[in-house]
Coordinates of C-alpha atoms in Angstrom, one line a residue:
Chain B
X89 CA -0.3 -0.1 -0.6
X90 CA 2.3 3.2 -1.2
X91 CA 0.1 6.6 -0.4
X92 CA 1.5 9.3 -2.1
X93 CA 2.7 12.2 0.1
X94 CA 0.8 15.0 0.7
X95 CA 1.6 18.7 -0.2
X96 CA 3.9 19.5 1.9
X97 CA 5.1 16.3 3.4
X98 CA 8.8 15.1 2.9
X99 CA 8.7 12.5 0.0
X100 CA 9.0 9.0 0.7
X101 CA 12.6 8.1 0.5
X102 CA 12.7 11.0 2.5
X103 CA 10.9 9.7 5.1
X104 CA 12.2 6.6 5.4
X105 CA 15.8 7.5 5.6
X106 CA 14.8 9.7 8.5
X107 CA 13.5 7.2 10.0
X108 CA 16.1 4.1 9.5
X109 CA 19.2 6.8 10.7
X110 CA 16.4 7.3 13.5
X111 CA 15.8 3.9 14.2
X112 CA 19.5 3.1 14.4
X113 CA 20.3 6.3 16.4
X114 CA 17.6 5.0 19.5
X115 CA 19.1 1.6 18.9
X116 CA 22.6 3.6 20.0
X117 CA 20.7 5.3 22.6
X118 CA 19.3 1.9 24.4
X119 CA 22.1 -0.4 23.2
X120 CA 24.5 -0.1 26.7
X121 CA 22.1 -0.9 28.6
X122 CA 21.1 -3.9 26.9
X123 CA 24.5 -4.2 26.6
X124 CA 24.9 -4.0 30.7
X125 CA 21.6 -6.6 31.0
X126 CA 23.4 -8.4 29.0
X127 CA 26.7 -8.7 31.2
X128 CA 24.7 -9.1 34.0
X129 CA 23.1 -12.4 33.8
X130 CA 25.9 -13.9 32.1
X131 CA 28.7 -16.2 33.7
X132 CA 32.2 -14.7 35.6
X133 CA 33.7 -17.2 33.9
X134 CA 31.8 -17.3 30.0
X135 CA 32.9 -12.9 30.5
X136 CA 36.9 -13.5 31.0
X137 CA 36.8 -16.2 28.4
X138 CA 34.5 -13.8 25.6
X139 CA 34.1 -10.2 27.0
X140 CA 31.3 -8.2 27.4
X141 CA 28.6 -9.1 25.4
X142 CA 24.7 -8.7 24.6
X143 CA 23.7 -12.2 24.8
X144 CA 24.9 -14.6 27.1
X145 CA 26.3 -17.4 25.6
X146 CA 25.9 -19.3 29.9
X147 CA 23.1 -17.7 31.3
X148 CA 23.8 -17.4 35.3
X149 CA 22.1 -15.3 38.3
X150 CA 25.3 -15.4 40.4
X151 CA 25.5 -11.8 40.1
X152 CA 22.7 -11.0 41.0
X153 CA 23.1 -14.2 44.1
X154 CA 26.0 -12.2 44.9
X155 CA 24.4 -9.0 45.5
X156 CA 21.8 -9.9 47.2
X157 CA 23.0 -13.3 49.9
X158 CA 24.8 -10.3 51.3
X159 CA 22.5 -7.1 50.4
X160 CA 23.0 -5.0 53.2
X161 CA 25.7 -3.5 51.3
X162 CA 23.1 -2.6 48.4
X163 CA 20.1 -1.8 50.8
X164 CA 21.9 0.7 53.0
X165 CA 23.5 2.5 50.2
X166 CA 20.0 2.3 48.6
X167 CA 19.1 3.8 51.6
X168 CA 21.3 6.3 51.8
X169 CA 20.4 7.5 48.3
X170 CA 16.5 7.2 48.7
X171 CA 17.0 9.4 52.3
X172 CA 19.2 11.6 49.9
X173 CA 17.1 12.3 47.3
X174 CA 13.3 12.2 49.1
X175 CA 14.4 14.8 51.9
X176 CA 17.0 16.7 49.8
X177 CA 13.7 17.7 46.9
X178 CA 11.3 18.3 49.6
X179 CA 13.6 20.7 51.1
X180 CA 14.9 22.5 47.8
X181 CA 11.3 22.6 46.3
X182 CA 9.8 24.2 49.7
X183 CA 12.7 26.4 49.8
X184 CA 13.3 27.7 46.0
X185 CA 8.8 28.2 45.9
X186 CA 9.2 30.8 48.7
X187 CA 12.5 31.8 47.9
X188 CA 11.2 32.8 44.6
X189 CA 7.7 33.8 45.4
X190 CA 8.4 37.5 47.0
X191 CA 10.8 38.7 44.3
X192 CA 8.1 37.2 41.5
X193 CA 6.5 40.2 43.2
X194 CA 6.0 43.9 41.9
X195 CA 5.5 45.6 45.1
X196 CA 7.7 43.8 47.3
X197 CA 10.4 46.9 48.0
X198 CA 13.2 44.4 49.0
X199 CA 12.6 42.4 45.3
X200 CA 15.3 43.6 42.8
X201 CA 17.7 42.6 45.8
X202 CA 17.0 39.7 46.6
X203 CA 16.7 38.6 43.2
X204 CA 20.3 39.7 43.1
X205 CA 21.7 38.3 45.5
X206 CA 20.7 34.5 43.9
X207 CA 21.8 35.6 40.6
X208 CA 25.0 36.8 41.4
X209 CA 26.3 33.5 42.4
X210 CA 25.3 31.8 39.0
X211 CA 28.0 34.4 37.7
X212 CA 30.6 34.2 40.0
X213 CA 31.6 31.6 42.8
X214 CA 34.3 30.5 44.8
X215 CA 35.0 27.7 43.3
X216 CA 36.0 24.4 44.5
X217 CA 39.0 24.9 47.0
X218 CA 37.6 27.9 49.1
X219 CA 33.6 26.1 48.9
X220 CA 36.1 22.7 50.2
X221 CA 38.2 24.4 53.1
X222 CA 34.5 26.6 54.4
X223 CA 32.7 23.7 54.2
X224 CA 34.5 21.1 55.9
X225 CA 36.4 23.8 58.1
X226 CA 33.4 26.3 58.8
X227 CA 29.9 23.4 58.4
X228 CA 32.1 20.3 59.3
X229 CA 31.1 18.5 56.6
X230 CA 33.2 15.2 56.7
X231 CA 30.8 12.2 57.0
X232 CA 27.5 13.9 57.6
X233 CA 24.5 13.3 56.1
X234 CA 23.6 17.1 55.5
X235 CA 26.6 17.4 53.1
X236 CA 25.1 15.8 50.8
X237 CA 22.0 17.9 51.0
X238 CA 23.0 21.5 51.2
X239 CA 25.4 22.0 48.3
X240 CA 22.3 20.7 45.6
X241 CA 19.8 22.2 47.8
X242 CA 18.3 25.4 45.8
X243 CA 19.9 26.1 42.2
X244 CA 19.6 29.2 41.5
X245 CA 18.2 28.6 37.6
X246 CA 15.2 26.5 38.9
X247 CA 14.4 29.7 41.6
X248 CA 14.7 31.5 38.7
X249 CA 12.2 29.7 36.1
X250 CA 9.3 29.2 39.0
X251 CA 10.4 33.3 39.6
X252 CA 8.7 33.5 36.0
X253 CA 6.4 31.6 35.9
X254 CA 4.9 33.1 38.9
X255 CA 5.0 36.2 36.9
X256 CA 3.8 34.6 34.0
X257 CA 0.8 32.7 35.1
X258 CA -0.4 34.7 38.5
X259 CA -2.4 37.5 37.2
X260 CA -2.4 40.5 40.0
X261 CA -5.2 40.7 40.5
X262 CA -6.0 37.6 42.4
X263 CA -3.5 38.7 44.6
X264 CA -4.8 42.0 45.0
X265 CA -8.5 41.5 45.4
X266 CA -7.4 38.3 47.6
X267 CA -5.5 40.4 50.2
X268 CA -8.7 43.0 49.6
X269 CA -11.2 39.7 51.0
X270 CA -8.5 40.1 54.2
X271 CA -6.6 37.0 53.0
X272 CA -3.1 36.9 54.9
X273 CA 0.4 36.7 52.5
X274 CA 1.0 33.3 54.1
X275 CA -2.1 32.1 52.2
X276 CA -2.5 33.7 49.7
X277 CA 0.7 31.8 48.7
X278 CA -0.1 28.2 49.9
X279 CA -4.3 28.1 48.4
X280 CA -4.2 30.6 45.4
X281 CA -0.1 30.7 44.0
X282 CA 1.1 26.6 44.4
X283 CA -2.0 25.4 42.8
X284 CA -1.7 27.9 40.1
X285 CA 1.8 27.1 39.9
X286 CA 2.4 23.2 39.9
X287 CA 3.4 22.6 36.6
X288 CA 6.3 24.8 37.4
X289 CA 6.9 23.1 40.7
X290 CA 6.4 19.4 39.0
X291 CA 9.6 20.9 36.9
X292 CA 11.9 21.9 38.9
X293 CA 10.8 18.6 41.5
X294 CA 11.9 16.2 38.6
X295 CA 15.7 17.9 38.8
X296 CA 16.1 18.0 42.1
X297 CA 15.6 14.5 42.0
X298 CA 17.5 13.9 39.3
X299 CA 20.2 16.1 40.8
X300 CA 20.0 13.8 44.0
X301 CA 20.0 10.7 42.6
X302 CA 22.4 11.0 40.3
X303 CA 24.4 13.2 42.7
X304 CA 27.9 11.4 44.0
X305 CA 30.7 14.5 43.4
X306 CA 29.6 15.8 46.8
X307 CA 30.3 12.2 48.6
X308 CA 33.9 12.6 46.4
X309 CA 34.4 15.5 48.4
X310 CA 32.9 14.9 52.0
X311 CA 32.0 11.0 52.8
X312 CA 34.7 8.4 53.6
X313 CA 32.7 6.9 56.1
X314 CA 31.3 3.7 54.6
X315 CA 28.4 3.4 55.7
X316 CA 27.4 6.9 54.1
X317 CA 28.1 5.4 50.9
X318 CA 25.4 6.9 48.3
X319 CA 23.9 3.9 45.7
X320 CA 25.7 6.7 42.7
X321 CA 29.5 6.3 45.0
X322 CA 29.6 3.3 46.0
X323 CA 29.4 2.6 41.9
X324 CA 31.9 5.0 41.4
X325 CA 34.0 3.3 44.0
X326 CA 33.9 -0.8 42.4
X327 CA 34.8 1.2 38.9
X328 CA 37.7 2.8 40.0
X329 CA 38.9 0.3 42.7
X330 CA 38.0 -3.5 42.3
X331 CA 39.4 -4.3 45.1
X332 CA 36.4 -2.7 46.8
X333 CA 34.5 -5.1 45.3
X334 CA 36.6 -7.7 46.6
X335 CA 36.5 -6.8 50.3
X336 CA 33.1 -6.0 49.7
X337 CA 33.0 -9.4 49.2
X338 CA 35.3 -10.8 52.7
X339 CA 32.3 -9.8 54.9
X340 CA 29.4 -11.9 52.8
X341 CA 31.4 -15.0 53.6
X342 CA 28.2 -17.3 53.0
X343 CA 28.3 -15.2 49.4
X344 CA 32.1 -16.4 48.8
X345 CA 31.1 -20.0 49.9
X346 CA 28.4 -20.7 47.7
X347 CA 30.1 -18.7 44.4
X348 CA 34.1 -19.3 45.2
X349 CA 35.2 -16.4 43.7
X350 CA 33.8 -12.8 43.4
X351 CA 32.1 -12.9 39.9
X352 CA 33.4 -8.4 39.7
X353 CA 33.1 -8.1 36.7
X354 CA 29.3 -9.2 36.2
X355 CA 28.7 -7.5 39.5
X356 CA 29.7 -4.6 38.5
X357 CA 27.3 -3.9 35.5
X358 CA 24.0 -5.4 37.7
X359 CA 24.9 -2.9 39.7
X360 CA 24.7 -0.9 37.1
X361 CA 21.0 -2.3 36.3
X362 CA 19.9 -2.0 39.8
X363 CA 20.7 2.5 40.0
X364 CA 18.9 2.8 36.8
X365 CA 15.8 0.8 37.9
X366 CA 14.1 3.7 39.6
X367 CA 14.4 5.9 36.5
X368 CA 13.5 2.9 34.5
X369 CA 10.4 2.9 36.1
X370 CA 9.8 6.1 37.1
X371 CA 11.2 6.7 33.0
X372 CA 7.6 7.5 31.5
X373 CA 6.6 9.9 34.2
X374 CA 9.1 12.2 34.3
X375 CA 9.6 12.6 30.6
X376 CA 6.2 13.5 29.8
X377 CA 6.9 15.8 32.6
X378 CA 10.9 17.1 31.1
X379 CA 9.3 17.6 28.2
X380 CA 6.3 20.4 29.3
X381 CA 8.6 21.9 31.4
X382 CA 11.3 22.4 28.7
X383 CA 9.0 23.7 27.2
X384 CA 7.7 26.1 29.5
X385 CA 11.3 27.5 29.8
X386 CA 11.6 27.0 25.9
X387 CA 9.0 29.5 25.1
X388 CA 9.2 31.4 27.4
X389 CA 13.1 32.3 26.1
Chain V
X143 CA 21.7 63.4 67.3
X144 CA 20.0 66.5 66.1
X145 CA 18.2 64.2 62.8
X146 CA 15.8 67.0 61.0
X147 CA 12.7 66.2 60.9
X148 CA 11.8 65.8 57.3
X149 CA 14.6 63.1 56.9
X150 CA 13.3 61.5 60.6
X151 CA 9.6 61.4 58.5
X152 CA 11.4 59.9 55.5
X153 CA 12.6 57.1 57.0
X154 CA 10.4 55.9 59.7
X155 CA 8.0 55.7 55.8
X156 CA 10.1 53.5 55.1
X157 CA 10.5 51.2 57.7
X158 CA 6.8 50.8 57.8
X159 CA 6.7 50.4 54.0
X160 CA 8.6 47.0 54.2
X161 CA 7.7 46.2 57.7
X162 CA 4.3 46.0 56.0
X163 CA 5.7 43.5 54.0
X164 CA 7.6 41.2 56.9
X165 CA 5.7 38.1 56.1
X166 CA 7.6 37.9 52.3
X167 CA 10.9 39.0 54.4
X168 CA 9.7 35.8 56.6
X169 CA 9.7 33.6 53.5
X170 CA 12.9 34.3 52.0
X171 CA 14.7 33.4 55.2
X172 CA 15.1 30.5 55.0
X173 CA 16.4 30.7 51.3
X174 CA 18.4 33.5 52.0
X175 CA 20.4 31.6 55.2
X176 CA 21.2 28.8 52.7
X177 CA 22.1 30.6 50.3
X178 CA 24.5 32.7 52.5
X179 CA 26.1 29.8 53.6
X180 CA 26.5 28.0 50.5
X181 CA 27.1 30.5 48.2
X182 CA 28.4 33.5 49.9
X183 CA 31.0 32.4 53.0
X184 CA 33.0 30.0 50.0
X185 CA 33.8 33.3 47.8
X186 CA 35.6 34.2 51.8
X187 CA 37.6 30.9 51.2
X188 CA 39.4 32.5 47.5
X189 CA 41.8 34.5 49.9
X190 CA 42.9 31.0 50.9
X191 CA 44.9 32.1 46.6
X192 CA 47.0 35.0 48.1
X193 CA 48.5 33.4 50.6
X194 CA 50.9 30.6 51.8
X195 CA 48.7 28.1 54.0
X196 CA 49.6 26.0 56.7
X197 CA 47.7 23.9 58.6
X198 CA 49.2 24.2 62.2
X199 CA 48.8 28.0 61.7
X200 CA 45.1 27.8 60.2
X201 CA 43.5 29.9 56.6
X202 CA 43.5 33.5 58.6
X203 CA 46.8 33.4 59.9
X204 CA 48.7 31.8 57.3
X205 CA 51.2 34.4 55.7
X206 CA 50.3 37.1 52.5
X207 CA 51.7 35.4 49.9
X208 CA 50.5 38.0 47.3
X209 CA 50.5 36.7 43.3
X210 CA 53.2 34.2 43.5
X211 CA 50.2 30.9 43.6
X212 CA 49.3 32.4 40.2
X213 CA 53.1 33.0 39.5
X214 CA 54.2 29.0 40.6
X215 CA 50.4 27.8 38.7
X216 CA 51.4 29.0 35.3
X217 CA 54.7 27.7 35.6
X218 CA 53.7 24.6 35.3
X219 CA 52.2 23.1 32.2
X220 CA 49.5 21.1 33.2
X221 CA 46.9 24.2 33.7
X222 CA 48.7 26.0 30.2
X223 CA 46.8 22.4 28.7
X224 CA 43.8 21.9 30.4
X225 CA 42.9 25.3 29.8
X226 CA 43.3 24.3 26.0
X227 CA 41.4 21.9 26.6
X228 CA 38.2 23.0 28.5
X229 CA 38.4 25.2 25.4
X230 CA 37.8 23.1 22.9
X231 CA 36.1 19.9 24.2
X232 CA 33.6 22.9 25.3
X233 CA 33.6 24.6 21.5
X234 CA 33.2 20.9 19.7
X235 CA 30.4 19.9 22.5
X236 CA 28.6 23.9 22.0
X237 CA 29.0 23.9 17.8
X238 CA 28.6 20.1 17.3
X239 CA 25.6 19.8 20.2
X240 CA 23.9 22.7 18.2
X241 CA 24.1 21.2 14.2
X242 CA 22.9 17.8 15.1
X243 CA 20.0 18.7 18.0
X244 CA 18.6 21.3 15.3
X245 CA 18.6 19.1 12.3
X246 CA 17.6 16.1 14.8
X247 CA 13.5 18.4 15.8
X248 CA 13.4 19.4 12.4
X249 CA 13.4 16.4 10.8
X250 CA 11.5 14.9 14.3
X251 CA 9.5 17.4 12.6
X252 CA 9.0 16.3 9.8
X253 CA 8.3 12.3 10.0
X254 CA 5.0 11.5 8.5
X255 CA 3.7 9.2 11.4
X256 CA 3.9 11.1 14.8
X257 CA 3.3 8.1 16.6
X258 CA 7.0 7.5 15.7
X259 CA 8.4 10.4 16.1
X260 CA 7.5 10.2 19.7
X261 CA 9.0 7.2 20.5
X262 CA 12.4 8.3 18.4
X263 CA 11.8 11.6 21.3
X264 CA 11.5 9.3 24.4
X265 CA 14.2 7.0 23.5
X266 CA 16.6 10.1 23.0
X267 CA 16.1 11.4 26.5
X268 CA 17.0 8.8 27.6
X269 CA 20.6 9.4 28.2
X270 CA 19.5 12.2 29.9
X271 CA 19.2 10.7 32.5
X272 CA 22.0 8.7 33.9
X273 CA 24.7 10.0 35.5
X274 CA 28.5 9.4 34.8
X275 CA 28.9 7.2 37.4
X276 CA 26.3 5.0 35.2
X277 CA 27.4 6.4 32.0
X278 CA 31.5 5.4 32.5
X279 CA 30.7 1.8 33.1
X280 CA 28.5 1.6 30.0
X281 CA 31.8 2.8 27.7
X282 CA 34.1 0.6 30.1
X283 CA 32.0 -2.1 29.1
X284 CA 32.4 -0.5 25.3
X285 CA 35.9 -0.1 24.6
X286 CA 37.7 -2.4 28.0
X287 CA 40.9 -3.5 27.2
X288 CA 40.4 -7.0 28.1
X289 CA 36.7 -7.7 27.8
X290 CA 35.2 -4.4 26.4
X291 CA 32.7 -5.0 23.6
X292 CA 34.8 -3.8 21.2
X293 CA 38.5 -5.5 21.8
X294 CA 36.9 -8.8 22.3
X295 CA 34.2 -9.7 20.1
X296 CA 34.1 -6.9 17.2
X297 CA 37.4 -6.5 16.2
X298 CA 38.8 -10.0 17.1
X299 CA 35.6 -10.8 14.7
X300 CA 37.2 -8.4 12.4
X301 CA 40.8 -9.0 12.3
X302 CA 41.7 -5.9 13.6
X303 CA 44.3 -5.2 16.6
X304 CA 43.0 -4.5 20.0
X305 CA 43.1 -0.5 20.5
X306 CA 44.4 0.0 24.1
X307 CA 41.4 2.7 24.6
X308 CA 42.6 3.4 28.7
X309 CA 46.1 3.7 27.8
X310 CA 46.0 6.0 24.4
X311 CA 45.5 9.5 25.0
X312 CA 44.7 10.2 21.2
X313 CA 41.4 8.5 20.9
X314 CA 40.0 10.1 24.1
X315 CA 38.6 14.2 22.2
X316 CA 36.4 11.8 20.3
X317 CA 35.1 9.5 22.8
X318 CA 34.7 12.4 24.6
X319 CA 32.4 14.5 22.3
X320 CA 30.8 11.2 21.5
X321 CA 30.1 10.7 25.0
X322 CA 28.4 13.9 25.5
X323 CA 26.8 14.3 22.6
X324 CA 25.0 10.8 23.6
X325 CA 23.5 12.1 26.9
X326 CA 22.8 16.1 26.0
X327 CA 21.3 15.3 22.2
X328 CA 17.8 14.7 23.3
X329 CA 17.4 17.0 25.9
X330 CA 18.7 19.6 24.0
X331 CA 16.1 18.4 20.8
X332 CA 13.3 18.9 22.9
X333 CA 14.0 22.5 23.5
X334 CA 15.1 23.6 20.0
X335 CA 11.6 21.3 19.1
X336 CA 9.1 23.3 21.3
X337 CA 9.9 26.9 19.5
X338 CA 9.4 24.9 16.0
X339 CA 6.2 24.2 17.4
X340 CA 5.5 27.8 18.7
X341 CA 6.0 28.7 14.5
X342 CA 2.9 30.6 13.5
X343 CA 1.3 27.5 10.6
X344 CA 0.7 31.0 8.8
X345 CA 4.1 31.5 8.1
X346 CA 4.4 27.5 6.0
X347 CA 1.4 28.0 4.6
X348 CA 1.9 30.9 2.6
X349 CA 4.8 29.3 1.3
X350 CA 3.4 26.6 0.3
X351 CA 1.1 28.7 -1.6
X352 CA 4.1 30.6 -3.0
X353 CA 5.1 27.4 -3.9
X354 CA 8.2 26.6 -1.2
X355 CA 9.6 23.6 -0.8
X356 CA 10.8 22.2 1.9
X357 CA 14.0 23.2 1.6
X358 CA 13.2 26.4 1.7
X359 CA 10.8 26.2 3.9
X360 CA 13.3 25.4 6.9
X361 CA 16.2 27.8 5.8
X362 CA 14.2 30.9 5.4
X363 CA 11.5 30.4 8.5
X364 CA 12.2 27.9 10.2
X365 CA 16.0 28.6 11.0
X366 CA 15.1 32.2 11.1
X367 CA 12.6 32.1 13.5
X368 CA 14.1 30.0 16.1
X369 CA 17.4 32.3 16.0
X370 CA 16.0 33.9 19.0
X371 CA 16.4 30.7 21.0
X372 CA 20.1 29.9 19.2
X373 CA 21.1 32.4 19.9
X374 CA 20.6 32.6 23.4
X375 CA 22.0 28.9 24.1
X376 CA 25.0 29.3 22.3
X377 CA 25.8 32.9 24.1
X378 CA 24.7 30.9 27.8
X379 CA 26.9 28.3 26.3
X380 CA 29.5 30.8 25.7
X381 CA 29.7 32.2 29.2
X382 CA 30.3 28.6 30.4
X383 CA 32.4 27.8 28.4
X384 CA 35.5 28.1 31.1
X385 CA 33.5 25.3 33.2
X386 CA 33.7 21.4 31.8
X387 CA 31.8 18.7 33.3
X388 CA 34.0 17.6 36.1
X389 CA 32.2 13.7 35.7
X390 CA 32.2 13.3 32.3
X391 CA 36.6 14.4 31.8
X392 CA 36.8 12.8 35.4
X393 CA 34.9 9.4 35.5
X394 CA 34.7 8.5 31.8
X395 CA 38.2 8.0 31.3
X396 CA 38.9 6.9 34.7
X397 CA 40.9 9.4 35.7
X398 CA 43.7 7.4 34.1
X399 CA 47.4 8.8 34.2
X400 CA 47.6 7.5 30.8
X401 CA 45.1 10.0 29.4
X402 CA 45.7 14.0 30.9
X403 CA 47.2 14.9 27.8
X404 CA 43.7 14.8 26.6
X405 CA 41.6 14.6 29.0
X406 CA 42.8 16.6 32.1
X407 CA 40.0 20.2 32.1
X408 CA 40.6 22.6 34.4
X409 CA 37.8 21.2 36.8
X410 CA 39.5 18.1 37.1
X411 CA 42.8 19.6 37.4
X412 CA 41.6 21.9 40.4
X413 CA 40.4 18.8 41.9
X414 CA 43.1 17.0 41.9
X415 CA 46.0 19.4 43.0
X416 CA 43.9 20.0 45.6
X417 CA 43.7 15.8 46.5
X418 CA 47.0 14.4 45.2
X419 CA 48.9 17.5 45.4
X420 CA 47.8 18.8 47.9
X421 CA 48.6 22.1 47.1
X422 CA 45.4 23.8 48.0
X423 CA 47.2 27.4 47.4
X424 CA 47.9 25.9 44.1
X425 CA 44.7 24.5 43.2
X426 CA 42.9 27.8 44.7
X427 CA 44.5 30.2 42.8
X428 CA 43.6 26.9 39.9
X429 CA 39.5 27.6 40.6
X430 CA 40.3 31.7 41.3
X431 CA 41.2 31.6 37.4
X432 CA 38.2 29.7 36.2
X433 CA 36.0 31.7 38.1
X434 CA 37.0 34.8 37.5
X435 CA 37.8 35.1 33.9
X436 CA 34.1 32.7 34.0
X437 CA 32.7 35.4 35.5
X438 CA 34.2 37.9 32.6
X439 CA 33.2 35.8 30.4
X440 CA 29.4 36.0 31.1
X441 CA 29.2 39.4 31.4
X442 CA 31.0 39.5 28.0
X443 CA 28.1 37.3 26.3
X444 CA 25.1 38.6 28.6
X445 CA 26.5 42.4 26.5
X446 CA 26.2 40.6 23.1
X447 CA 23.2 39.3 24.0
X448 CA 22.1 43.0 24.6
X449 CA 23.8 44.5 21.5
X450 CA 21.7 41.4 19.4
X451 CA 18.4 41.6 20.9
X452 CA 18.0 43.5 24.7
X453 CA 14.4 41.9 25.1
X454 CA 16.3 38.4 25.8
X455 CA 19.4 39.2 27.7
X456 CA 20.2 37.6 31.0
X457 CA 20.3 40.8 32.9

């Protein structure tokens, strides 16, 4: 069944070429994920003999068994990551929404000052060394959970996005009429402004979630206690330092007894899958809102 | 003290005006304190760059040394290599990223099957969600020496000699540019797509009546219409040209010393100077050099936007 191209459609041939190209690129986008899945399901000896492959030559669940036999490491890292992500996102969104509201109000006399106050941090910063020194000396950041939370809280760019959104989609008249009706500022904010700006709040919440979940740099700087390793940092350590995985095995002697050796290669890729598991599950939801949020930002220009 | 009555009245008025807004001040307070502590206080640490730091005396009592740290810094070849790498990589990222994602966005709009376009877009977006640690694992799965898919399966199948990716610096410009594109193209495609969808359809209708071909429509309508957003994104990227994605340059080449000539950027240089060399003064000097030049670049970039299109200036 051959359809003729419409008045302003690209030719059949062009359509076909673009589709083939996109198909190949789409495969390229998910191939690494499939490769990781393949490796994690392969027997360790096969990996050493034949390398990483998409399809396991010899199927084995040893890597998963190893990780879950003494799951305390993984579970703890998961716990740290989930805690940091949830708490971090909650506070981050709350502080951002609260900060953005006053600076969006034209009648607020200090709006200009506070806008510049946050904007300046986008232009200039103390740099890594100064931040590290002050954070460790003044705020005692070494091996604290809050050292994973605080540095990423309140991204100035997010504050400006939300401020712009308030300005554009919360009509001034609503605020004024509520005031005349005797509503307090806080009440106006919670009952009028927040519900109207749900899309912007949802977008920055997603940005924050992604940012906290994928963060490993704060751990690299401030965390040396294994108990506080986040999932990403555990993976970072396991990639940079294969001995870490072996140590990981020492504590779980049961796993070692049943497997003989630590399946270092396959376990690494099992960890990859475990770490991106939640993201893949939330992916459709994430993607939908990200696209919407980005569109809001882009149309603003 | 003898304050003139008039001034007193104005001061009272101003205070009253501000006091009326005290709930707004209370709302802004927590965020204000956080920014103050996390972003402004560290700026004080900049003085480390001008001090001869020793741990016994601490930061305040260590002796000043003027610009000695900077002199020492720029005498080493490393910082020049890092600067060169940072600039060239960012240039490649900006140019290629822009060309590829605009092409993708236009092509996605033209595909006949709407459903397929949606599916492609979702899949292209996927790498954006991965952390650099995960990306590093994935690159390793392909390029690893002993077990990597390329070396072990494909090259041996094709009878090509193995390539020691993690030991030979010459491959890394290509790998890093590719990985960066792969990770971020989906994201910027969506931004351009939104801009294209925002173009008034009447423009195209008029062009069709005039008999414009698809190419002509793209060149005379689509590209000029999305020019503002292209300029904004380009200038914002140019303003950040002195900064690099630490995760990309540190994790993906697995922090390998053999690769520094092509993978070292200012961000990784500062981190390594701080942690490995232990020379706090020099590392701080490098970090300040980066912040300061970055600051100048942002201001310049914004000045240029204002010249071109004052509506789109950042400030």
